[in-house]
CSV table of C-alpha atoms (C1' of nucleotides) in Angstrom, one decimal:
chain,number,residue,atom,x,y,z
A,1,UNK,CA,99.0,83.1,126.7
A,2,UNK,CA,100.1,81.5,123.5
A,3,UNK,CA,100.2,77.7,123.3
A,4,UNK,CA,103.7,77.2,122.1
A,5,UNK,CA,103.0,73.7,120.8
A,6,UNK,CA,100.5,75.1,118.3
A,7,UNK,CA,103.3,77.2,116.7
A,8,UNK,CA,105.3,75.4,114.0
A,9,UNK,CA,109.0,75.8,113.4
A,10,UNK,CA,108.2,77.2,109.9
A,11,UNK,CA,106.1,80.0,111.5
A,12,UNK,CA,108.9,81.0,113.8
A,13,UNK,CA,111.5,80.9,111.0
A,14,UNK,CA,109.2,83.1,108.9
A,15,UNK,CA,108.7,85.5,111.8
A,16,UNK,CA,112.5,86.0,111.8
A,17,UNK,CA,112.3,86.9,108.2
A,18,UNK,CA,109.5,89.3,108.6
A,19,UNK,CA,111.5,90.9,111.5
A,20,UNK,CA,114.4,91.4,109.1
A,21,UNK,CA,112.1,92.7,106.4
A,22,UNK,CA,110.7,95.2,108.8
A,23,UNK,CA,114.1,96.4,109.9
A,24,UNK,CA,115.0,96.9,106.2
A,25,UNK,CA,111.8,98.9,105.6
A,26,UNK,CA,112.3,101.0,108.7
A,27,UNK,CA,115.8,101.9,107.5
A,28,UNK,CA,114.2,103.1,104.3
A,29,UNK,CA,111.7,105.2,106.3
A,30,UNK,CA,108.7,103.1,105.2
A,31,UNK,CA,106.0,103.5,107.9
A,32,UNK,CA,103.3,101.3,106.5
A,33,UNK,CA,103.4,97.9,104.9
A,34,UNK,CA,100.8,95.4,103.7
A,35,UNK,CA,100.9,91.6,104.2
A,36,UNK,CA,101.2,91.4,100.4
A,37,UNK,CA,104.4,93.5,100.4
A,38,UNK,CA,106.0,91.5,103.2
A,39,UNK,CA,105.0,88.4,101.3
A,40,UNK,CA,106.5,89.5,98.0
A,41,UNK,CA,109.8,90.4,99.6
A,42,UNK,CA,110.0,86.9,101.1
A,43,UNK,CA,108.6,85.0,98.1
A,44,UNK,CA,105.5,83.7,99.9
A,45,UNK,CA,101.8,84.4,100.0
A,46,UNK,CA,100.1,87.2,101.9
A,47,UNK,CA,97.7,84.8,103.6
A,48,UNK,CA,100.7,83.0,105.0
A,49,UNK,CA,102.0,86.3,106.5
A,50,UNK,CA,98.6,87.1,108.0
A,51,UNK,CA,98.1,83.6,109.3
A,52,UNK,CA,101.5,83.5,111.0
A,53,UNK,CA,100.8,86.8,112.8
A,54,UNK,CA,97.3,85.7,113.7
A,55,UNK,CA,98.7,83.0,116.1
A,56,UNK,CA,100.0,85.8,118.3
A,57,UNK,CA,97.4,88.6,118.0
A,58,UNK,CA,96.1,91.2,115.7
A,59,UNK,CA,98.7,93.8,114.7
A,60,UNK,CA,97.3,95.4,111.5
A,61,UNK,CA,94.5,97.7,110.6
A,62,UNK,CA,92.0,96.5,108.0
A,63,UNK,CA,92.2,98.6,104.9
A,64,UNK,CA,95.5,100.1,105.9
A,65,UNK,CA,98.1,97.4,106.6
A,66,UNK,CA,100.7,97.3,109.3
A,67,UNK,CA,102.7,100.1,111.0
A,68,UNK,CA,106.3,99.0,110.5
A,69,UNK,CA,107.5,100.1,113.9
A,70,UNK,CA,104.6,98.6,115.8
A,71,UNK,CA,104.8,95.3,113.9
A,72,UNK,CA,108.6,95.1,114.4
A,73,UNK,CA,108.1,95.7,118.1
A,74,UNK,CA,105.5,93.1,118.4
A,75,UNK,CA,107.6,90.5,116.6
A,76,UNK,CA,110.5,91.4,118.8
A,77,UNK,CA,108.3,90.6,121.8
A,78,UNK,CA,107.1,87.3,120.3
A,79,UNK,CA,110.6,86.2,119.5
A,80,UNK,CA,112.1,87.3,122.8
A,81,UNK,CA,114.3,89.9,121.2
A,82,UNK,CA,113.4,92.8,123.6
A,83,UNK,CA,116.2,91.6,125.9
A,84,UNK,CA,119.8,90.8,125.0
A,85,UNK,CA,121.0,87.2,125.4
A,86,UNK,CA,124.3,86.2,126.9
A,87,UNK,CA,126.0,83.8,124.6
A,88,UNK,CA,129.0,81.6,125.2
A,89,UNK,CA,131.2,80.5,122.3
A,90,UNK,CA,133.0,77.1,122.6
A,91,UNK,CA,135.8,76.6,120.1
A,92,UNK,CA,137.8,79.5,118.8
A,93,UNK,CA,138.9,78.1,115.5
A,94,UNK,CA,137.9,79.6,112.1
A,95,UNK,CA,134.2,79.5,112.6
A,96,UNK,CA,134.4,80.7,116.2
A,97,UNK,CA,136.5,83.7,115.0
A,98,UNK,CA,134.0,84.5,112.3
A,99,UNK,CA,131.0,84.2,114.6
A,100,UNK,CA,132.6,86.5,117.2
A,101,UNK,CA,132.9,89.2,114.6
A,102,UNK,CA,129.6,88.5,112.9
A,103,UNK,CA,127.8,91.8,113.4
A,104,UNK,CA,124.3,90.4,112.8
A,105,UNK,CA,124.4,88.5,116.1
A,106,UNK,CA,125.1,91.6,118.1
A,107,UNK,CA,122.5,93.5,116.2
A,108,UNK,CA,119.8,91.0,117.1
A,109,UNK,CA,120.9,91.2,120.7
A,110,UNK,CA,123.0,88.0,121.0
A,111,UNK,CA,126.1,89.1,122.9
A,112,UNK,CA,129.1,86.8,123.1
A,113,UNK,CA,130.2,87.2,126.7
A,114,UNK,CA,132.7,84.4,127.0
A,115,UNK,CA,134.9,82.2,124.8
A,116,UNK,CA,136.1,78.7,125.7
A,117,UNK,CA,138.8,76.7,124.0
A,118,UNK,CA,140.9,73.6,125.0
A,119,UNK,CA,144.0,74.9,123.2
A,120,UNK,CA,146.4,76.4,125.8
A,121,UNK,CA,147.9,78.6,123.0
A,122,UNK,CA,144.5,80.3,122.6
A,123,UNK,CA,143.6,80.7,126.3
A,124,UNK,CA,144.3,84.2,127.5
A,125,UNK,CA,143.8,85.9,124.2
A,126,UNK,CA,141.5,88.9,124.3
A,127,UNK,CA,139.6,89.6,121.1
A,128,UNK,CA,136.8,92.1,120.7
A,129,UNK,CA,137.1,92.6,124.5
A,130,UNK,CA,136.3,88.9,125.2
A,131,UNK,CA,138.8,86.6,126.9
A,132,UNK,CA,139.4,83.1,125.8
A,133,UNK,CA,139.1,80.8,128.8
A,134,UNK,CA,140.0,77.2,129.4
A,135,UNK,CA,137.2,74.6,129.3
A,136,UNK,CA,138.1,73.7,132.9
A,137,UNK,CA,136.8,77.1,134.1
A,138,UNK,CA,133.8,77.2,131.9
A,139,UNK,CA,131.1,76.1,134.3
A,140,UNK,CA,132.1,78.8,136.8
A,141,UNK,CA,132.5,81.5,134.2
A,142,UNK,CA,129.2,80.6,132.5
A,143,UNK,CA,127.4,81.0,135.8
A,144,UNK,CA,129.2,84.3,136.7
A,145,UNK,CA,128.5,85.7,133.2
A,146,UNK,CA,125.0,84.4,133.2
A,147,UNK,CA,125.4,82.6,129.9
A,148,UNK,CA,122.0,81.5,128.5
A,149,UNK,CA,123.0,80.0,125.1
A,150,UNK,CA,126.2,78.1,124.1
A,151,UNK,CA,127.4,78.1,120.5
A,152,UNK,CA,129.3,74.9,119.7
A,153,UNK,CA,132.0,75.6,117.1
A,154,UNK,CA,134.4,72.6,117.7
A,155,UNK,CA,135.2,69.6,115.5
A,156,UNK,CA,132.4,67.0,115.4
A,157,UNK,CA,134.2,64.5,117.6
A,158,UNK,CA,134.4,66.8,120.5
A,159,UNK,CA,130.9,68.3,120.2
A,160,UNK,CA,128.8,65.7,122.2
A,161,UNK,CA,131.0,65.6,125.3
A,162,UNK,CA,131.2,69.4,125.4
A,163,UNK,CA,127.4,69.6,125.2
A,164,UNK,CA,127.1,67.1,128.0
A,165,UNK,CA,129.5,69.2,130.0
A,166,UNK,CA,127.6,72.4,129.5
A,167,UNK,CA,124.3,70.7,130.3
A,168,UNK,CA,125.8,69.6,133.6
A,169,UNK,CA,126.6,73.3,134.2
A,170,UNK,CA,123.0,74.1,133.7
A,171,UNK,CA,122.9,75.4,130.1
A,172,UNK,CA,119.6,74.6,128.4
A,173,UNK,CA,120.1,76.0,124.9
A,174,UNK,CA,122.7,75.3,122.2
A,175,UNK,CA,123.4,76.4,118.7
A,176,UNK,CA,125.5,73.6,117.1
A,177,UNK,CA,127.9,74.3,114.2
A,178,UNK,CA,129.6,71.0,114.4
A,179,UNK,CA,128.6,68.6,111.6
A,180,UNK,CA,127.2,65.9,113.8
A,181,UNK,CA,123.9,65.2,115.5
A,182,UNK,CA,123.7,65.7,119.2
A,183,UNK,CA,121.7,63.8,121.9
A,184,UNK,CA,120.3,65.9,124.7
A,185,UNK,CA,117.6,65.4,127.3
A,186,UNK,CA,114.1,66.6,126.5
A,187,UNK,CA,114.4,69.8,128.5
A,188,UNK,CA,117.4,71.0,126.5
A,189,UNK,CA,117.2,72.8,123.2
A,190,UNK,CA,119.5,72.3,120.3
A,191,UNK,CA,119.4,74.0,116.9
A,192,UNK,CA,121.7,72.9,114.2
A,193,UNK,CA,123.5,75.1,111.8
A,194,UNK,CA,124.5,72.6,109.1
A,195,UNK,CA,126.3,74.6,106.4
A,196,UNK,CA,126.8,71.7,104.1
A,197,UNK,CA,123.1,70.9,104.0
A,198,UNK,CA,122.2,73.8,101.8
A,199,UNK,CA,125.1,73.2,99.4
A,200,UNK,CA,123.9,69.6,99.1
A,201,UNK,CA,120.4,70.8,98.3
A,202,UNK,CA,121.9,72.9,95.5
A,203,UNK,CA,123.9,69.9,94.4
A,204,UNK,CA,120.7,67.8,94.3
A,205,UNK,CA,118.7,70.3,92.3
A,206,UNK,CA,121.6,71.0,89.8
A,207,UNK,CA,122.0,67.3,89.4
A,208,UNK,CA,118.3,66.3,89.0
A,209,UNK,CA,116.8,69.3,87.3
A,210,UNK,CA,115.1,68.7,84.0
B,1,UNK,CA,113.7,59.1,86.2
B,2,UNK,CA,112.6,60.8,89.4
B,3,UNK,CA,110.1,63.6,89.3
B,4,UNK,CA,112.0,66.2,91.2
B,5,UNK,CA,108.8,68.2,92.0
B,6,UNK,CA,107.5,65.3,94.1
B,7,UNK,CA,110.5,65.5,96.4
B,8,UNK,CA,110.1,67.9,99.3
B,9,UNK,CA,112.9,70.0,100.7
B,10,UNK,CA,112.5,68.2,104.0
B,11,UNK,CA,113.3,64.9,102.3
B,12,UNK,CA,116.4,66.3,100.7
B,13,UNK,CA,117.5,67.8,104.0
B,14,UNK,CA,117.0,64.5,105.7
B,15,UNK,CA,118.9,62.6,103.0
B,16,UNK,CA,121.9,64.9,103.8
B,17,UNK,CA,121.6,63.8,107.4
B,18,UNK,CA,121.4,60.2,106.6
B,19,UNK,CA,124.5,60.6,104.4
B,20,UNK,CA,126.4,62.1,107.3
B,21,UNK,CA,125.1,59.3,109.6
B,22,UNK,CA,126.3,56.7,107.2
B,23,UNK,CA,129.7,58.3,107.0
B,24,UNK,CA,130.0,58.2,110.8
B,25,UNK,CA,128.9,54.6,110.9
B,26,UNK,CA,131.4,53.6,108.2
B,27,UNK,CA,134.1,55.3,110.1
B,28,UNK,CA,133.2,53.0,113.0
B,29,UNK,CA,133.3,50.0,110.6
B,30,UNK,CA,129.6,49.4,110.9
B,31,UNK,CA,128.5,47.4,107.8
B,32,UNK,CA,124.8,47.1,108.3
B,33,UNK,CA,122.2,49.5,109.7
B,34,UNK,CA,118.4,49.5,110.1
B,35,UNK,CA,116.0,52.3,109.3
B,36,UNK,CA,115.3,52.3,113.0
B,37,UNK,CA,119.0,53.0,113.9
B,38,UNK,CA,119.3,55.8,111.3
B,39,UNK,CA,116.1,57.2,112.7
B,40,UNK,CA,117.2,57.1,116.3
B,41,UNK,CA,120.5,58.9,115.5
B,42,UNK,CA,118.5,61.7,113.8
B,43,UNK,CA,115.6,61.8,116.2
B,44,UNK,CA,112.9,60.9,113.7
B,45,UNK,CA,110.8,57.8,112.9
B,46,UNK,CA,112.0,54.7,111.0
B,47,UNK,CA,109.0,55.0,108.6
B,48,UNK,CA,110.2,58.5,107.7
B,49,UNK,CA,113.6,57.1,106.8
B,50,UNK,CA,112.2,54.3,104.7
B,51,UNK,CA,109.6,56.6,103.0
B,52,UNK,CA,112.3,59.2,102.1
B,53,UNK,CA,114.5,56.5,100.5
B,54,UNK,CA,111.5,54.9,98.7
B,55,UNK,CA,111.2,58.0,96.5
B,56,UNK,CA,114.5,57.1,94.9
B,57,UNK,CA,114.5,53.3,94.8
B,58,UNK,CA,114.8,50.2,97.1
B,59,UNK,CA,118.2,50.1,98.8
B,60,UNK,CA,117.6,47.7,101.7
B,61,UNK,CA,117.0,44.0,102.2
B,62,UNK,CA,113.9,42.9,104.1
B,63,UNK,CA,114.7,41.4,107.4
B,64,UNK,CA,118.4,42.6,107.3
B,65,UNK,CA,118.5,46.3,106.9
B,66,UNK,CA,120.8,48.4,104.7
B,67,UNK,CA,124.5,47.9,103.8
B,68,UNK,CA,126.1,51.1,104.9
B,69,UNK,CA,128.5,51.4,102.0
B,70,UNK,CA,125.9,50.8,99.4
B,71,UNK,CA,123.3,53.1,100.9
B,72,UNK,CA,125.9,55.8,101.3
B,73,UNK,CA,126.9,55.4,97.7
B,74,UNK,CA,123.2,55.5,96.6
B,75,UNK,CA,122.6,58.7,98.5
B,76,UNK,CA,125.7,60.3,97.1
B,77,UNK,CA,124.3,59.6,93.6
B,78,UNK,CA,120.9,61.0,94.6
B,79,UNK,CA,122.4,64.2,96.0
B,80,UNK,CA,124.8,64.6,93.2
B,81,UNK,CA,127.9,64.1,95.4
B,82,UNK,CA,129.7,61.6,93.1
B,83,UNK,CA,131.4,64.5,91.4
B,84,UNK,CA,133.1,67.5,92.9
B,85,UNK,CA,131.6,71.0,92.6
B,86,UNK,CA,133.6,74.1,91.7
B,87,UNK,CA,132.6,76.8,94.0
B,88,UNK,CA,133.4,80.5,93.9
B,89,UNK,CA,133.5,82.6,97.1
B,90,UNK,CA,132.5,86.3,97.0
B,91,UNK,CA,133.6,88.3,99.9
B,92,UNK,CA,136.7,87.5,101.9
B,93,UNK,CA,135.8,88.9,105.3
B,94,UNK,CA,135.4,86.9,108.5
B,95,UNK,CA,132.8,84.5,107.1
B,96,UNK,CA,134.6,84.1,103.8
B,97,UNK,CA,137.8,83.2,105.6
B,98,UNK,CA,136.0,80.7,107.8
B,99,UNK,CA,134.3,79.1,104.9
B,100,UNK,CA,137.5,78.7,102.9
B,101,UNK,CA,139.0,76.7,105.8
B,102,UNK,CA,135.8,74.8,106.6
B,103,UNK,CA,136.9,71.2,106.0
B,104,UNK,CA,133.4,69.9,105.8
B,105,UNK,CA,132.8,71.6,102.4
B,106,UNK,CA,135.9,70.0,100.9
B,107,UNK,CA,135.0,66.6,102.4
B,108,UNK,CA,131.6,66.7,100.7
B,109,UNK,CA,133.2,67.6,97.4
B,110,UNK,CA,132.6,71.4,97.3
B,111,UNK,CA,135.9,72.9,96.3
B,112,UNK,CA,136.5,76.6,96.5
B,113,UNK,CA,138.3,77.4,93.3
B,114,UNK,CA,138.2,81.1,93.3
B,115,UNK,CA,137.8,84.0,95.7
B,116,UNK,CA,136.5,87.5,94.7
B,117,UNK,CA,136.6,90.7,96.8
B,118,UNK,CA,136.2,94.3,96.0
B,119,UNK,CA,138.8,95.4,98.5
B,120,UNK,CA,142.1,96.2,96.7
B,121,UNK,CA,144.0,95.4,99.9
B,122,UNK,CA,142.8,91.8,99.7
B,123,UNK,CA,143.2,91.2,96.0
B,124,UNK,CA,146.3,89.3,95.2
B,125,UNK,CA,146.5,87.4,98.5
B,126,UNK,CA,146.9,83.7,98.2
B,127,UNK,CA,145.3,81.6,100.9
B,128,UNK,CA,145.1,77.8,100.9
B,129,UNK,CA,146.3,78.0,97.3
B,130,UNK,CA,143.5,80.1,96.2
B,131,UNK,CA,144.0,83.7,94.9
B,132,UNK,CA,141.8,86.6,95.8
B,133,UNK,CA,140.6,88.3,92.6
B,134,UNK,CA,138.9,91.6,91.9
B,135,UNK,CA,135.2,91.5,91.1
B,136,UNK,CA,136.0,93.1,87.7
B,137,UNK,CA,137.6,89.9,86.6
B,138,UNK,CA,135.1,87.5,88.1
B,139,UNK,CA,133.0,86.7,85.1
B,140,UNK,CA,136.1,85.7,83.1
B,141,UNK,CA,137.6,83.7,86.0
B,142,UNK,CA,134.3,82.0,86.8
B,143,UNK,CA,134.1,80.7,83.2
B,144,UNK,CA,137.8,79.7,83.1
B,145,UNK,CA,137.5,77.9,86.4
B,146,UNK,CA,134.1,76.5,85.5
B,147,UNK,CA,132.5,77.7,88.7
B,148,UNK,CA,129.1,76.1,89.3
B,149,UNK,CA,128.1,77.6,92.6
B,150,UNK,CA,128.8,81.0,94.1
B,151,UNK,CA,128.8,81.6,97.9
B,152,UNK,CA,127.8,85.1,98.9
B,153,UNK,CA,129.6,86.2,102.0
B,154,UNK,CA,129.4,90.0,101.7
B,155,UNK,CA,127.5,92.7,103.7
B,156,UNK,CA,123.7,92.6,103.0
B,157,UNK,CA,123.7,95.9,101.1
B,158,UNK,CA,126.1,94.5,98.4
B,159,UNK,CA,124.5,91.1,98.1
B,160,UNK,CA,121.8,91.6,95.5
B,161,UNK,CA,123.9,93.5,93.0
B,162,UNK,CA,126.6,90.9,93.2
B,163,UNK,CA,124.1,88.1,92.6
B,164,UNK,CA,122.7,90.0,89.6
B,165,UNK,CA,126.3,90.3,88.3
B,166,UNK,CA,127.0,86.6,88.7
B,167,UNK,CA,123.7,85.7,87.1
B,168,UNK,CA,124.7,87.8,84.1
B,169,UNK,CA,127.9,85.7,84.0
B,170,UNK,CA,125.8,82.5,83.8
B,171,UNK,CA,125.9,81.3,87.4
B,172,UNK,CA,122.7,79.4,88.2
B,173,UNK,CA,123.2,78.5,91.9
B,174,UNK,CA,124.0,80.6,95.0
B,175,UNK,CA,124.5,80.0,98.7
B,176,UNK,CA,123.7,83.2,100.5
B,177,UNK,CA,125.2,84.1,103.8
B,178,UNK,CA,124.2,87.7,103.7
B,179,UNK,CA,121.3,88.5,106.0
B,180,UNK,CA,119.0,89.7,103.3
B,181,UNK,CA,116.5,88.2,100.9
B,182,UNK,CA,117.6,88.0,97.3
B,183,UNK,CA,115.5,88.2,94.2
B,184,UNK,CA,116.5,85.9,91.3
B,185,UNK,CA,114.8,84.7,88.1
B,186,UNK,CA,113.0,81.3,88.2
B,187,UNK,CA,115.8,79.4,86.6
B,188,UNK,CA,118.3,80.4,89.3
B,189,UNK,CA,118.7,78.6,92.7
B,190,UNK,CA,119.3,80.4,95.9
B,191,UNK,CA,119.7,78.8,99.3
B,192,UNK,CA,120.0,80.9,102.4
B,193,UNK,CA,122.2,80.3,105.3
B,194,UNK,CA,120.7,82.6,107.9
B,195,UNK,CA,122.7,82.1,111.0
B,196,UNK,CA,120.6,84.4,113.2
B,197,UNK,CA,117.4,82.5,112.5
B,198,UNK,CA,118.3,79.5,114.7
B,199,UNK,CA,119.4,81.8,117.5
B,200,UNK,CA,116.1,83.6,117.2
B,201,UNK,CA,114.3,80.2,117.4
B,202,UNK,CA,116.2,79.5,120.6
B,203,UNK,CA,115.2,82.9,121.9
B,204,UNK,CA,111.6,82.2,121.1
B,205,UNK,CA,111.5,78.9,122.9
B,206,UNK,CA,113.4,80.2,125.9
B,207,UNK,CA,111.0,83.1,126.1
B,208,UNK,CA,107.8,81.3,125.6
B,209,UNK,CA,108.4,77.9,127.2
B,210,UNK,CA,106.0,76.9,130.0
C,1,DA,C1',112.2,36.9,114.0
C,2,DA,C1',113.5,40.9,111.9
C,3,DT,C1',113.1,44.5,108.9
C,4,DT,C1',111.9,46.6,104.4
C,5,DG,C1',108.7,49.0,101.2
C,6,DT,C1',104.4,51.1,100.6
C,7,DG,C1',99.2,52.2,100.2
C,8,DA,C1',96.1,54.2,103.2
C,9,DA,C1',95.0,56.9,107.2
C,10,DC,C1',96.1,60.7,109.6
C,11,DC,C1',97.7,65.0,110.7
C,12,DT,C1',99.7,69.5,109.9
C,13,DC,C1',100.5,73.4,107.2
C,14,DT,C1',99.1,76.4,103.4
C,15,DT,C1',95.9,78.7,100.6
C,16,DC,C1',91.3,80.2,99.6
C,17,DA,C1',87.7,83.2,100.1
C,18,DC,C1',85.0,86.3,102.3
C,19,DA,C1',83.1,88.9,106.3
C,20,DG,C1',84.5,92.9,108.8
C,21,DC,C1',86.9,97.0,109.6
C,22,DT,C1',89.0,101.6,108.1
D,1,DA,C1',88.0,100.5,97.7
D,2,DG,C1',91.6,98.3,100.2
D,3,DC,C1',93.4,95.2,103.3
D,4,DT,C1',93.2,92.4,107.6
D,5,DG,C1',91.8,88.3,110.2
D,6,DT,C1',90.1,83.8,110.0
D,7,DG,C1',87.1,79.5,109.4
D,8,DA,C1',87.0,76.1,106.0
D,9,DA,C1',88.9,73.7,102.1
D,10,DG,C1',92.8,71.9,100.0
D,11,DA,C1',97.5,70.2,99.6
D,12,DG,C1',101.3,68.1,101.3
D,13,DG,C1',104.0,65.6,104.6
D,14,DT,C1',104.2,62.0,108.3
D,15,DT,C1',103.0,57.9,110.5
D,16,DC,C1',100.5,53.5,110.6
D,17,DA,C1',100.2,49.0,109.8
D,18,DC,C1',101.0,45.1,107.3
D,19,DA,C1',102.3,42.2,103.2
D,20,DA,C1',106.6,40.8,101.4
D,21,DT,C1',111.2,39.1,102.0
D,22,DT,C1',115.4,37.3,104.2
DNA sequence: AATTGTGAACCTCTTCACAGCT
DNA sequence: AGCTGTGAAGAGGTTCACAATT
């Protein structure tokens, strides 16, 4: 068994990229790929690709490279993508709408099974076959629907109390789109999707470049 | 002058977080803050906060901490947020819609000045005071409107050719929401907003946790 | 007494370089 | 000959610890 603490966030993030690269190659009917080709596509070094994979096993063949199908399948296992994940969406504003219809999530196996919103005008709506429920019922529905991950897509001021609420319902993993930092107990996972941060990085480089 | 090559991406990303933290503190009328308080809010160490700032100057007072207004202002200067940035949005689907109405961008000074879409049905629409233009006119309009950053919000298969197009129009900075990796010349900046990556990280940890 | 600013120590991640396999 | 897998070296980022300041 892999010691999860020895694996860096960077490695996991790159594995996601390799996974996407392999999907693209498979779509193009490519059957074999070298670490060097994967590296070039992702603008990194081939040693990095091989080292990342080496934490989890040996998937290639010396002299030949990697079979795209096999490697894709192995990365899917590593990342836990051999199953689908039941996802709950909290906040059905602009971002919530966009996420519901974002095909990439579904493609990777993240299925939005329930939507929650505090606005009575939105409650009851059915979009893409998913009903918008009131927050009041969210614990019960999360359990019934076996929600494993909650996406937070509400204004920043409401985010923390909603996270606290869902933690009390037993949810252990959150993807946070609200531009605020969240406090959670040690056994709960939060990943932040901070869309301004990358724009600010562009701003920094444009401003400070030679 | 700062040597931009000595500043890591991590530092810039954290500066964005400090900036947001300061805005939140200022909203609460907090006038002074210590590196330790900033660190706690962002779940890092105080030494990290001080070290990050030290690359750019000395902004605090020993024994007293930092003035929130002053530090916010200094970080705004560092990140290039003392001006507004003219942004063009390519692709007016679900994500494009959501981004146009995402208040956080406007708040940070990233103003969407033009929208481009290849769909004739969308061209001519006016939303939030911004017109949807055809791609054919995009070079001209980008120049007129002095667009500095282009946000890519189109399906992955169209992303690369659109980036190439806008590079030929003189655009030097892109924020890419399409789930594909883009190739650009060395003097062009691309930052990727890969919304699946964080979900996959959650999937990894949920799958491999003890 | 409190807190910054920072060189030095430490640790982690990346790259090198080559043995080993096909 | 070509390419992987990996220990070791190197680079880079983080934390320590303390002098300096209020």
